[in-house]
Coordinates of C-alpha atoms in Angstrom, one line a residue:
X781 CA -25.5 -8.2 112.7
X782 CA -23.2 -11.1 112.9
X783 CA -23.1 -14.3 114.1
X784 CA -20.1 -16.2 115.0
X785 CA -19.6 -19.7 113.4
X786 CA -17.5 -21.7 115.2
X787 CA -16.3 -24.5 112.3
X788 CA -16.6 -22.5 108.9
X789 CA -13.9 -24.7 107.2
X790 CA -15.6 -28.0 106.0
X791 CA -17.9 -28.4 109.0
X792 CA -14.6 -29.3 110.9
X793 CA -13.2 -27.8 114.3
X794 CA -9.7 -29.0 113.3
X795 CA -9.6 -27.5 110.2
X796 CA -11.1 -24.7 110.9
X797 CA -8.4 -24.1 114.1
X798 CA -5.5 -24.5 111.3
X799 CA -7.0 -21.4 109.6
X800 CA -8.1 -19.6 112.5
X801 CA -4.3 -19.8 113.9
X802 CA -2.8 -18.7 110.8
X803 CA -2.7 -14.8 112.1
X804 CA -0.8 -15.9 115.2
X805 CA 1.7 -18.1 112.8
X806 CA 1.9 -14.9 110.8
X807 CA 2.5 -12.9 113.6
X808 CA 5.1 -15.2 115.2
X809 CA 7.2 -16.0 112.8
X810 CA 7.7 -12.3 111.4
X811 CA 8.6 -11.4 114.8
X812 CA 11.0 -14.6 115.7
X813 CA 11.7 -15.6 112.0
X814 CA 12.0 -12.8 109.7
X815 CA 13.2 -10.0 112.8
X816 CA 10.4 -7.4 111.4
X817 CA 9.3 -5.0 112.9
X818 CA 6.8 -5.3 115.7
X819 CA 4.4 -2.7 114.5
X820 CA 4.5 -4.0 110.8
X821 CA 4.0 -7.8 112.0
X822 CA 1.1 -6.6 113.6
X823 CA -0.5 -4.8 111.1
X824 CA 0.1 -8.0 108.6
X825 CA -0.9 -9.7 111.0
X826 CA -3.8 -7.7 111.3
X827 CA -4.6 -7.7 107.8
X828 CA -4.3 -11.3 107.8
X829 CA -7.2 -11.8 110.8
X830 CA -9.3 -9.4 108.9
X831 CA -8.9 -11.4 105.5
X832 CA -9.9 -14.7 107.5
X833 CA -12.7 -13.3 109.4
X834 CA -14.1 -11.9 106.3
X835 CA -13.3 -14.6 103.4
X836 CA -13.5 -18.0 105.7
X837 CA -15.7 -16.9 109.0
X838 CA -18.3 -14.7 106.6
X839 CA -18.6 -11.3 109.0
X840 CA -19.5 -8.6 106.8
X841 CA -16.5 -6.2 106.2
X842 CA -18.1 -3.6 108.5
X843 CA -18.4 -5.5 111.3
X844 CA -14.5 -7.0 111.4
X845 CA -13.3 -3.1 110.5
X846 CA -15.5 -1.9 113.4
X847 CA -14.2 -4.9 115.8
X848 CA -10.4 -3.7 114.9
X849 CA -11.3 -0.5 115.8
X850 CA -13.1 -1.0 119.3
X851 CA -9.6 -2.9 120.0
X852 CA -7.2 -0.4 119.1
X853 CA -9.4 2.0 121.0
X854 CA -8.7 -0.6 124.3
X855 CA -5.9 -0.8 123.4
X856 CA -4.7 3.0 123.7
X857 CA -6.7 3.0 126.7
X858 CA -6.6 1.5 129.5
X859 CA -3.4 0.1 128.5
X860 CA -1.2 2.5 127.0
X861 CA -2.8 4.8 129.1
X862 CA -0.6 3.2 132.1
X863 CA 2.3 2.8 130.4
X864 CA 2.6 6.2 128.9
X865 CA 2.1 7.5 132.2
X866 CA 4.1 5.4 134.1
X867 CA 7.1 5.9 131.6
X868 CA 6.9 9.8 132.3
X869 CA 6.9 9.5 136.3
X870 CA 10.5 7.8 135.4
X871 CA 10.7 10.5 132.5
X872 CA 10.8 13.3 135.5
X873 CA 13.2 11.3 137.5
X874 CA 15.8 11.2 134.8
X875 CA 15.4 14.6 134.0
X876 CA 16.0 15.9 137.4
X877 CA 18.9 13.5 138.0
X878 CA 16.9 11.7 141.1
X879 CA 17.3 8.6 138.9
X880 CA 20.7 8.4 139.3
X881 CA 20.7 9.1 143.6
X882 CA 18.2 6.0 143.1
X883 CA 20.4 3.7 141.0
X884 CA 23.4 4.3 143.7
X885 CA 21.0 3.5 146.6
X886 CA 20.1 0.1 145.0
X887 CA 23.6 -0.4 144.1
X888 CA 24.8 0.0 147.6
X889 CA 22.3 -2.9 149.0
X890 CA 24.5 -5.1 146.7
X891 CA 26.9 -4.9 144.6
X892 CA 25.9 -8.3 142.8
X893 CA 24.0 -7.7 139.7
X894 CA 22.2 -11.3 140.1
X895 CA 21.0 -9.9 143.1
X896 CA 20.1 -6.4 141.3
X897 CA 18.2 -8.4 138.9
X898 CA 16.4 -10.3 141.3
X899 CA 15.8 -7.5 143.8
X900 CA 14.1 -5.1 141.5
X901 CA 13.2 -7.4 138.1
X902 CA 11.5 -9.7 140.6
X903 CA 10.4 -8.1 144.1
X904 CA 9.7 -4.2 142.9
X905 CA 8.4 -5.6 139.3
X906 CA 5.9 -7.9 141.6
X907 CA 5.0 -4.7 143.8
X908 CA 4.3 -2.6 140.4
X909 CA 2.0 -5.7 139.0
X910 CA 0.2 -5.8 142.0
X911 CA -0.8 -2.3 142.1
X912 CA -0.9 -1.3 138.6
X913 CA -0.2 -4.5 136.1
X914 CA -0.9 -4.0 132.4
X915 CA 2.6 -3.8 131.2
X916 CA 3.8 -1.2 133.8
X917 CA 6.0 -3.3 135.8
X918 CA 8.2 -4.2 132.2
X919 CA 8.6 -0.7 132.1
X920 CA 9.6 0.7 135.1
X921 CA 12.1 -2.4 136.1
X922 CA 13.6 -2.7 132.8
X923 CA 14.7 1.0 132.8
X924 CA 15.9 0.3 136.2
X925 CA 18.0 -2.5 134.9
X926 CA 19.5 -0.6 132.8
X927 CA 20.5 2.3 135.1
X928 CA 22.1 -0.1 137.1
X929 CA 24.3 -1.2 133.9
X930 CA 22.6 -4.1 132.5
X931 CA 22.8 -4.5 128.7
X932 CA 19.3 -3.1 127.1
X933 CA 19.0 -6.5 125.6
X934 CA 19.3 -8.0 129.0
X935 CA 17.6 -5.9 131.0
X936 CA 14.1 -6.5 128.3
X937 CA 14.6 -10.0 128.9
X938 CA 14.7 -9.8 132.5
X939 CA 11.9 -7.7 133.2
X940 CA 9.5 -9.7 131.1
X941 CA 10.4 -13.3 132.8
X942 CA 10.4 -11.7 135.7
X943 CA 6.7 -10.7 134.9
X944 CA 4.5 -14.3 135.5
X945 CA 4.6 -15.3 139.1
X946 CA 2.3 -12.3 140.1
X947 CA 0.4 -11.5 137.3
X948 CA -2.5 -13.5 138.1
X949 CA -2.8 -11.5 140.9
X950 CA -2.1 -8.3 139.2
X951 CA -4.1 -4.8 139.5
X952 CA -5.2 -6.3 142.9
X953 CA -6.4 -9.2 141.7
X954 CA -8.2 -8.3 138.9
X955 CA -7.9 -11.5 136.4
X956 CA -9.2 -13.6 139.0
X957 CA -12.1 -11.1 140.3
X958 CA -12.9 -11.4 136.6
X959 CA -12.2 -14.8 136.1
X960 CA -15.2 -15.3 139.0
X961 CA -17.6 -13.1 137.1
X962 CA -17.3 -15.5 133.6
X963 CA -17.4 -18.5 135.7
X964 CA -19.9 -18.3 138.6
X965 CA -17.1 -19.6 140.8
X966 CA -16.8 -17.7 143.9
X967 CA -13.3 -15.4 143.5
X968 CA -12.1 -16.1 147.1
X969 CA -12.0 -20.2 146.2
X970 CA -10.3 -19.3 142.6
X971 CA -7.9 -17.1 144.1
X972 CA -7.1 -19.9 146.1
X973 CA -6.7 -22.6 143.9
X974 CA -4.3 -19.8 141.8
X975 CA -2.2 -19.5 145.6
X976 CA -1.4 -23.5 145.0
X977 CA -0.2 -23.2 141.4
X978 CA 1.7 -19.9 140.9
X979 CA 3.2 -19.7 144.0
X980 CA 5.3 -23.3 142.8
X981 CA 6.3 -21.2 139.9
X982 CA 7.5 -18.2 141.8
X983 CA 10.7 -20.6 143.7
X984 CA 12.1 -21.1 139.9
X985 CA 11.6 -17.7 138.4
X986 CA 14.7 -16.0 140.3
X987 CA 16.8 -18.8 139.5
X988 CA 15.9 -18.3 135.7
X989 CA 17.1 -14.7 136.8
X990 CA 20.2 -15.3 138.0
X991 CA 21.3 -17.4 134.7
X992 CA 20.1 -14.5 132.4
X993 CA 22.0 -11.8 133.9
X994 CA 25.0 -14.2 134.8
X995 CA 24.6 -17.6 133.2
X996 CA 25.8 -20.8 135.1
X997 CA 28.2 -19.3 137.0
X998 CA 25.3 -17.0 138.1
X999 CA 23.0 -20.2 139.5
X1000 CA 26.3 -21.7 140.8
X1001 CA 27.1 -18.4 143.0
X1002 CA 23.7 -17.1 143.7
X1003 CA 21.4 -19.9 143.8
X1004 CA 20.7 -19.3 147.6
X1005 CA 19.6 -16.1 147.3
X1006 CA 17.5 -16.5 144.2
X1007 CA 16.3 -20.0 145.9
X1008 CA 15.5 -17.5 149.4
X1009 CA 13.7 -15.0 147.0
X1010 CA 11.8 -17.3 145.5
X1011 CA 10.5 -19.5 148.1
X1012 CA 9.5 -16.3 150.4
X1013 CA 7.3 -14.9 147.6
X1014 CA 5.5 -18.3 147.2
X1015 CA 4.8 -19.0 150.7
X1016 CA 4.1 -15.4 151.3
X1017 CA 1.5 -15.8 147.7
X1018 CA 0.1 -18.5 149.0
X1019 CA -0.4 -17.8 152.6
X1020 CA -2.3 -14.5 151.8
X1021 CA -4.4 -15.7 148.6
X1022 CA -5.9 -18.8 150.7
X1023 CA -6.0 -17.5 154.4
X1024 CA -5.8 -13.1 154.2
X1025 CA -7.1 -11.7 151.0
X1026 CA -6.6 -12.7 147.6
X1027 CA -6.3 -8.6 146.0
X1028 CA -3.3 -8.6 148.7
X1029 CA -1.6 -11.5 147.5
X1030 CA 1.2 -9.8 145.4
X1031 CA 1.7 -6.9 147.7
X1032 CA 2.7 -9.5 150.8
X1033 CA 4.6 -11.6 148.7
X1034 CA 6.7 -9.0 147.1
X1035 CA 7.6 -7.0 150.2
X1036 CA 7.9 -10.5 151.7
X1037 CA 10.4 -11.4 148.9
X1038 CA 12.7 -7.8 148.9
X1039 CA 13.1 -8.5 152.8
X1040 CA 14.1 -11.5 152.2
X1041 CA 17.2 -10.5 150.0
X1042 CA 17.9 -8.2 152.0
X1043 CA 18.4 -9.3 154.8
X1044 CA 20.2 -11.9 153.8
X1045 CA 22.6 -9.2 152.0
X1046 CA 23.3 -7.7 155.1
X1047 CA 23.7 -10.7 157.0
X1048 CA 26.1 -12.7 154.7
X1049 CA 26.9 -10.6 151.4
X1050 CA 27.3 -12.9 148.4
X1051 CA 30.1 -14.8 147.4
X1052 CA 31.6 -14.4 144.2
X1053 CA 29.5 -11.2 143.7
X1054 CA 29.8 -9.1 140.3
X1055 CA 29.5 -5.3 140.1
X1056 CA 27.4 -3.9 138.1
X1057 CA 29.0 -1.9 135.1
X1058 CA 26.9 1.9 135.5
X1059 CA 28.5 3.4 132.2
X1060 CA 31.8 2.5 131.9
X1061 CA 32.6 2.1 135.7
X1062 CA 31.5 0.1 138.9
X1063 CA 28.5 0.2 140.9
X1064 CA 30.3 2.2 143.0
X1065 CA 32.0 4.6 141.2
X1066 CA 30.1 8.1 140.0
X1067 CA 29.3 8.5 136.5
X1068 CA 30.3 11.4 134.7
X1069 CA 26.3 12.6 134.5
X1070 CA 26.2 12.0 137.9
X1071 CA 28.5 14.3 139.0
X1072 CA 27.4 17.0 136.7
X1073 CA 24.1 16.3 138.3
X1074 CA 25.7 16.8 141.9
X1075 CA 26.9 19.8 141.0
X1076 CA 23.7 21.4 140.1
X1077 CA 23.1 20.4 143.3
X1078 CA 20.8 16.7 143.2
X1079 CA 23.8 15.2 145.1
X1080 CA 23.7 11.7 147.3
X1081 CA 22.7 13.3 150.5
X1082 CA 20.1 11.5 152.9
X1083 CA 17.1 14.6 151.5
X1084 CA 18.0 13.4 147.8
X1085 CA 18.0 9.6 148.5
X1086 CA 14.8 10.6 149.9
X1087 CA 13.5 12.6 146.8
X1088 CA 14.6 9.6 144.5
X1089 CA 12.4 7.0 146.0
X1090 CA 9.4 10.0 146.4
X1091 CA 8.0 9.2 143.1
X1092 CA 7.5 5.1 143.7
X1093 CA 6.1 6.0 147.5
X1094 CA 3.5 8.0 145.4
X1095 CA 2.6 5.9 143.6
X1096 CA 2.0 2.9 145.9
X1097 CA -0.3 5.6 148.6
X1098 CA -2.0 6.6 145.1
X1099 CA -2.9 3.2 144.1
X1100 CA -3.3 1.6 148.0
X1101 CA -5.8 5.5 148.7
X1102 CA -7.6 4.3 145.3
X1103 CA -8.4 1.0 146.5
X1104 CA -9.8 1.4 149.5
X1105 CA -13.7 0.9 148.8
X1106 CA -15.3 4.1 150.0
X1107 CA -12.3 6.0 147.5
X1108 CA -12.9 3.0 145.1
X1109 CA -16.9 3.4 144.9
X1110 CA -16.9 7.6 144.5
X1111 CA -14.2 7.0 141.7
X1112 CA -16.7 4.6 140.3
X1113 CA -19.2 7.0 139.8
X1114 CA -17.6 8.8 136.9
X1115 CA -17.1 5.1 134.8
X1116 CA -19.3 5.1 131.8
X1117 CA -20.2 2.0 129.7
X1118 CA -21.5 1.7 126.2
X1119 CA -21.9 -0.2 123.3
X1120 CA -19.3 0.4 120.4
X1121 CA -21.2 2.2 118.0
X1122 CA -22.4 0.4 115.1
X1123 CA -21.2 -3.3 116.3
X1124 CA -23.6 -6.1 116.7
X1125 CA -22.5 -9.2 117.4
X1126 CA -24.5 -12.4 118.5
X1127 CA -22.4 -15.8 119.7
X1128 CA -23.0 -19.4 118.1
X1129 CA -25.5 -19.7 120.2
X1130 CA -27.7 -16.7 119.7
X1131 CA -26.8 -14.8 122.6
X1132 CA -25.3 -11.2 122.3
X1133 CA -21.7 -10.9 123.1
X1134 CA -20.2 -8.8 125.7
X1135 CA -17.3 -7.7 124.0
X1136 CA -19.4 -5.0 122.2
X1137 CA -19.7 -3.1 125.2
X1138 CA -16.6 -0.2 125.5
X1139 CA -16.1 0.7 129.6
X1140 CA -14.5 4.0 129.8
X1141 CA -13.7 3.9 133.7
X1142 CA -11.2 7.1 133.0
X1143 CA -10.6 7.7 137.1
X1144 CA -10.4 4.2 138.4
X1145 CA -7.6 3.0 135.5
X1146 CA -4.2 2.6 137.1
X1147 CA -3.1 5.3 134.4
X1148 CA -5.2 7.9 135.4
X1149 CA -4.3 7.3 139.4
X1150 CA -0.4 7.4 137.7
X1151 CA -1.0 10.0 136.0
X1152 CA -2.1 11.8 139.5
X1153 CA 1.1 10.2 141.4
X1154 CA 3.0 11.7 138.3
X1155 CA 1.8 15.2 139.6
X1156 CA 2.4 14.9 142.7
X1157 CA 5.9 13.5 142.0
X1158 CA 6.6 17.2 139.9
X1159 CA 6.3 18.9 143.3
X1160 CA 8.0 16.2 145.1
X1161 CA 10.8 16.6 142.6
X1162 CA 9.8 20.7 141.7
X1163 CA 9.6 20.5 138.3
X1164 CA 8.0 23.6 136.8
X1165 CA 4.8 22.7 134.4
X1166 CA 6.7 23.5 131.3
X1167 CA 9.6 21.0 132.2
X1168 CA 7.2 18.2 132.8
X1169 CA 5.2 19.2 129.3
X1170 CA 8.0 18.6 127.5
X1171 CA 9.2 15.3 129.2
X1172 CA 5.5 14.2 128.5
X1173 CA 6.4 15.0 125.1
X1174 CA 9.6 13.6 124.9
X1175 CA 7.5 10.3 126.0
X1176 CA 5.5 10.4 123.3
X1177 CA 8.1 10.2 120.6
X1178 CA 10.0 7.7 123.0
X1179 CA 6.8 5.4 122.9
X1180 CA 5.5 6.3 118.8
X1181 CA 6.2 2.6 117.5
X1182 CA 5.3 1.1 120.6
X1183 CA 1.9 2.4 120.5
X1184 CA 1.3 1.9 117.3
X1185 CA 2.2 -1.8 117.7
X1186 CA -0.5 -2.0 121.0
X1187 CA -2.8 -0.3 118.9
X1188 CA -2.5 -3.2 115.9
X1189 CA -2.4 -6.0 118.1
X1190 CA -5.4 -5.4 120.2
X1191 CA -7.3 -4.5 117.1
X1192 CA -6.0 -8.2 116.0
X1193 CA -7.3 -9.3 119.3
X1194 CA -10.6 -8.3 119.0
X1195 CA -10.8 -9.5 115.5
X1196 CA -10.3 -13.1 116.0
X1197 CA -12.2 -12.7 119.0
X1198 CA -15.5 -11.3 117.5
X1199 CA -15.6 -13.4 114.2
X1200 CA -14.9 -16.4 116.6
X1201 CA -11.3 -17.2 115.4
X1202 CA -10.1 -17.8 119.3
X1203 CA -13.3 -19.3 120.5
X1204 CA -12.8 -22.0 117.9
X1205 CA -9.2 -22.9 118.8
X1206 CA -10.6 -22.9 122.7
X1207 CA -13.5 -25.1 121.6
X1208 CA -11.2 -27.6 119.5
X1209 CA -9.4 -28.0 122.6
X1210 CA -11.5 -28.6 124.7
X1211 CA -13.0 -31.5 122.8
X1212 CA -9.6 -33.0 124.2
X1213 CA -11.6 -34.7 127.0
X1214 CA -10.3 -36.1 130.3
X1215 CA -6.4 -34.9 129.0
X1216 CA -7.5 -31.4 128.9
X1217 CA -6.6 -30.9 132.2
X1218 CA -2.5 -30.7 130.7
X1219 CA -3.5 -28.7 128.2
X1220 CA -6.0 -26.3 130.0
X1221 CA -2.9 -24.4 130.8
X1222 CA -1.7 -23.6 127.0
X1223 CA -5.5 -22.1 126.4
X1224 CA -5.2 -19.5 129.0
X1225 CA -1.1 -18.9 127.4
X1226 CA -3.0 -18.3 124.0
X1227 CA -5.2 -15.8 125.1
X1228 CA -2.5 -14.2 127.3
X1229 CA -0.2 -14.3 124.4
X1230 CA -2.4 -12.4 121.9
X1231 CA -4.3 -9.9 124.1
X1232 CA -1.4 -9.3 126.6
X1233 CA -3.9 -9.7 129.8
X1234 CA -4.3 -12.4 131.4
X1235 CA -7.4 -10.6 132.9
X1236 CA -8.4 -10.6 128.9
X1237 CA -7.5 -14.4 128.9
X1238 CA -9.8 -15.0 131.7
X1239 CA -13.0 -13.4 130.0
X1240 CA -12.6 -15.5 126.7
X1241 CA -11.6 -18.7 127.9
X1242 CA -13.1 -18.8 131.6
X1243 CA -16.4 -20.1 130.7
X1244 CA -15.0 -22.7 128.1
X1245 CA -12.6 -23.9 131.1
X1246 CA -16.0 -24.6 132.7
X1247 CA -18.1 -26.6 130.2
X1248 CA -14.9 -28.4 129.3
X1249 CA -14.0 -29.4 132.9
X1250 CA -18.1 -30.8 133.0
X1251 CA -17.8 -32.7 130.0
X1252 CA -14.4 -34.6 131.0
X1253 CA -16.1 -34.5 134.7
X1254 CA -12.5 -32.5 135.9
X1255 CA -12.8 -30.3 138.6
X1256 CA -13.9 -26.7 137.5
X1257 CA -12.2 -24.6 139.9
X1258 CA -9.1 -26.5 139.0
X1259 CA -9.8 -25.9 135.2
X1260 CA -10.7 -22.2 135.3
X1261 CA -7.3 -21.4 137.9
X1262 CA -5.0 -23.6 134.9
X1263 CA -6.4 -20.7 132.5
X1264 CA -5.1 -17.8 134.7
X1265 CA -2.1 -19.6 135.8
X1266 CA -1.1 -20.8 132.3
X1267 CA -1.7 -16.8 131.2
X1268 CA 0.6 -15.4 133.4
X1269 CA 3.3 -17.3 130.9
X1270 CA 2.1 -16.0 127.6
X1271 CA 2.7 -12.5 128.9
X1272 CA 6.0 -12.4 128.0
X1273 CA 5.6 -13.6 124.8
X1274 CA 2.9 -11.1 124.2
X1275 CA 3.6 -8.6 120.9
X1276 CA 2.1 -6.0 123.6
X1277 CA 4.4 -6.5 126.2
X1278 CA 6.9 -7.1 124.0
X1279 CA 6.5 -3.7 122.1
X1280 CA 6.8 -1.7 125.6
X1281 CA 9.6 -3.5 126.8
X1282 CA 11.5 -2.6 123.5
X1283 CA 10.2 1.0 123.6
X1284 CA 11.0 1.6 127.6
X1285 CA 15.2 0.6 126.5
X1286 CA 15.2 2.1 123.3
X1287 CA 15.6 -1.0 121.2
X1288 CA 12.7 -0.6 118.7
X1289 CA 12.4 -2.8 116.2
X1290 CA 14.3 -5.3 118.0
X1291 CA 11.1 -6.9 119.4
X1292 CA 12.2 -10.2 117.6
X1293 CA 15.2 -10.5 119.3
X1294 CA 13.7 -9.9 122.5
X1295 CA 11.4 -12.4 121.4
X1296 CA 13.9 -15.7 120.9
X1297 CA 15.3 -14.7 124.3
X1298 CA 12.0 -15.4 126.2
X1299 CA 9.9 -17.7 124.2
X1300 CA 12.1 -21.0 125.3
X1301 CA 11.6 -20.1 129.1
X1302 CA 7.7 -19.2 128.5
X1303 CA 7.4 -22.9 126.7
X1304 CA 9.6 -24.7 129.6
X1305 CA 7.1 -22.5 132.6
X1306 CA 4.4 -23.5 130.3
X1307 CA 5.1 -27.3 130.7
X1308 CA 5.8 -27.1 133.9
X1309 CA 2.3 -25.6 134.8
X1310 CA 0.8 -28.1 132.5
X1311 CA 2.2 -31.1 134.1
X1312 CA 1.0 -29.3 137.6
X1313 CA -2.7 -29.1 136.1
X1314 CA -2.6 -32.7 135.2
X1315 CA -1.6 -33.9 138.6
X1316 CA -3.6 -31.9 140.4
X1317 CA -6.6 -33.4 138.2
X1318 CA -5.4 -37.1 139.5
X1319 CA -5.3 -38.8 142.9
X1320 CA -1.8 -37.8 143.0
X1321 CA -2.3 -34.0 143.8
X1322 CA -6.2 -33.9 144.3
X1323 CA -5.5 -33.0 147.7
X1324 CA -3.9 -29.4 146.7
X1325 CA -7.8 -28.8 144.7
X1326 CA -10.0 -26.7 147.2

């Protein structure tokens, strides 16, 4: 058995937060500095978190080996699980050239790739997060992107900024139906307090948007629609997290958001608007594959537009059939839960931790229920079994390094989780008193940014939230919605997300570039939301606190 100790290092929660950091500087700065590999940072990384836990924390070599392990295992599945899946429903697409029909359909609502990037990046990645989340919506959009002619570079970038405004919502809700478990705080009030703080966010995303596909000449040109976009998703957010349902939340706001743009595309196209370069030509003219694929008969016709979009109707009546509770509660019945053989683990304060328990819930994950709408999607599309075995194949070695890097950095997670590594930089700030309400926010970024779940984020830092919002007598609703809120903007950042961004574009081992081209709008939403949290801790905003 272990027990965690939170200040190992000279009886000091400081020092002992330098040290307990040090796998996240590591981590960091190979990936941002040095332009390594994501899957080797990770494993050093790794190694590093293991060597602390070990040497400084004092948790038998066992018990840290056995931690790593229980976190790889999570993170194959429930996480790669998805995206695996999720990659091979677009896998079948491609192969049976319905991708292509669906690229031209987008590309005839608007020419404009600012509005291309907004539409899909923004609206459809916000519909994917709120029925499947965990990385899925990064790798769905970002392939889109690219079909549509955005750079590979570009189109990473834009899926993962895109990918904050609804995450705390994401997989119906589930960070904040989780976030009420750890915090005794009733999930309909939490979800509220979230529909007052992300949905500010969401009017500034789009416009972020618009200057990385375009630049300033982007914001200048497109403003209004990204401005439109923006502000119909946050009303929408907010309207259905504090007055309809709180799981709906991302499902209103991003149908609310797409029929926003376009209607204001059909009413008043854009000024200034760019095509969108689809392999060497314009939106609008066909690509060589294209018409190969035409001529094998997967042409443009109204049956084939049809066909193209088949496979993302599936998947929304899979996951919408799945969440309806009578479906929900039979699925349920096959979840098993058990403790991770061999791991015993006890908190500073005696009490046995949760995070030794392993919940294999193999028909209610969002991979399984894609892996279904995958299925369904071969006859949709009629591919033969053998054509879709070998595309599942072919996603395999697409998604190799990518896995592996998952793999490490959820093994990392759990390590500095179960030796208490995170818990002490959580308690350290904490001890921040009545000013912890700015920096509440960056808490729930650093569990977001190291697990790649902000539903993750919630279960370690939720109940700290609460004991530090009673010690610097803050609100605690306010303090435990900052740690979701602040989350949804480490998810970016996140060497998971990261690593399936880089693997749906084909750009592995370019996870450090991707990297440098997101961290500086993460920081700047970051202090945004920080400043928010403050405020609405003072007389100034107190009124927006339910």
């Amino acid at each position: 058995m272990y027990q965690q100790v939170l200040d190992p290092v000279a009886d000091s929660l400081g020092w002992s937060s330098l040290v307990a950091a040090l796998p996240l500087l590591v981590l960091f700065a190979l990936l941002g500095g040095l332009r390594m590999r994501a899957w080797l940072a990770s494993l050093i990384a790794l190694a590093a978190a293991l060597l602390i836990a070990v040497w400084t924390y004092g948790m038998p070599v066992g018990q840290a080996v056995l931690a790593g392990t229980e976190g790889a295992a999570f993170g194959f599945f429930p996480i790669l699980w998805i995206v695996i899946n999720a990659i091979w429903v677009y896998n079948l697409t491609v192969r049976t050239g319905h991708f292509d029909v669906l690229r031209r359909s987008f590309a005839q609502v608007s020419d404009d790739r600012r509005i291309q990037a907004i539409l899909i990046a923004f609206s459809f990645g916000a519909l994917m997060e709120a029925l499947a989340g965990f990385g899925t919506p990064v790798a769905v959009t970002s392939v889109m992107l690219i079909a549509l002619g955005f750079e590979p570079l570009k189109a990473a970038v834009l899926a993962l900024t895109a990918n904050t405004a609804p995450v705390a919502f994401g997989a119906m809700a589930t960070p904040i139906l989780t976030l009420g478990k750890v915090t005794a705080i009733d999930s309909d009030t939490l979800g509220a307090m979230v529909g007052r703080q992300t949905p500010i966010l969401a009017v500034f995303v789009p416009l972020v948007l618009v200057v990385i596909a375009d630049g300033r000449r982007g914001l200048r040109e497109a403003w209004g629609a990204a401005a439109l976009c923006g502000a119909a998703f946050g009303i929408a957010q907010y309207a259905t997290a504090n007055f309809v349902s709180v799981p709906l939340a991302d499902v209103v706001a991003a149908l609310a958001s797409a029929l926003a743009i376009v209607l204001l595309v059909r009413l008043r196209p854009a000024a200034g608007a760019r095509p969108a370069v689809v392999a060497g030509g314009a939106a609008d003219e066909p690509t060589p594959e294209f018409e190969a694929r035409a001529a094998g008969g997967v042409g443009a016709g109204r049956g084939e537009v049809v066909r193209a979009y088949a496979p993302y109707g599936i998947i929304i009546a899979v996951f919408v059939v799945c969440q309806i509770d009578t479906v929900k509660d039979l699925l349920d019945r096959a979840t098993r839960t058990f403790d991770w053989p061999g791991l015993d683990l006890v908190g500073a304060s005696g009490k046995p931790l949760g995070l030794v328990t392993f919940t294999f819930n193999y028909l209610t994950t969002p991979g399984t229920q894609m892996l279904v709408a995958g299925a369904l999607t071969m006859a949709a599309l009629r591919v033969g079994p053998g054509a879709a075995l070998r595309a599942y194949g072919a996603t395999l070695r697409q998604l190799r390094w990518a896995i592996l890097t998952v793999m490490a950095v959820l093994a990392l997670a759990f390590v500095m989780n179960a030796s208490g590594q995170t818990i002490t930089l959580g308690t350290w700030m904490a001890g921040a008193g009545g000013s912890f309400a700015l920096i509440s926010p960056i808490l729930g970024w650093l569990g977001t940014a190291v697990t790649g779940s902000d539903t993750s984020s919630n279960s370690l830092f939720g109940a700290l939230q609460i004991t530090a919002a009673h010690k610097a007598d803050l609100p605690a609703v306010l303090m435990a919605a900052s740690n979701s809120s602040g989350g949804v903007l480490g998810k970016m950042v996140s060497p998971q997300n990261l690593a399936i961004a880089a693997a749906a574009v084909g750009l592995d081992g370019r996870e450090g570039d991707i990297f440098r081209r997101v961290i500086a709008w993460s920081l700047v939403f970051l202090a945004g939301m920080c400043v928010l949290s403050a405020l609405q801790s003072t007389a100034v905003l107190a009124w927006m606190v339910p």
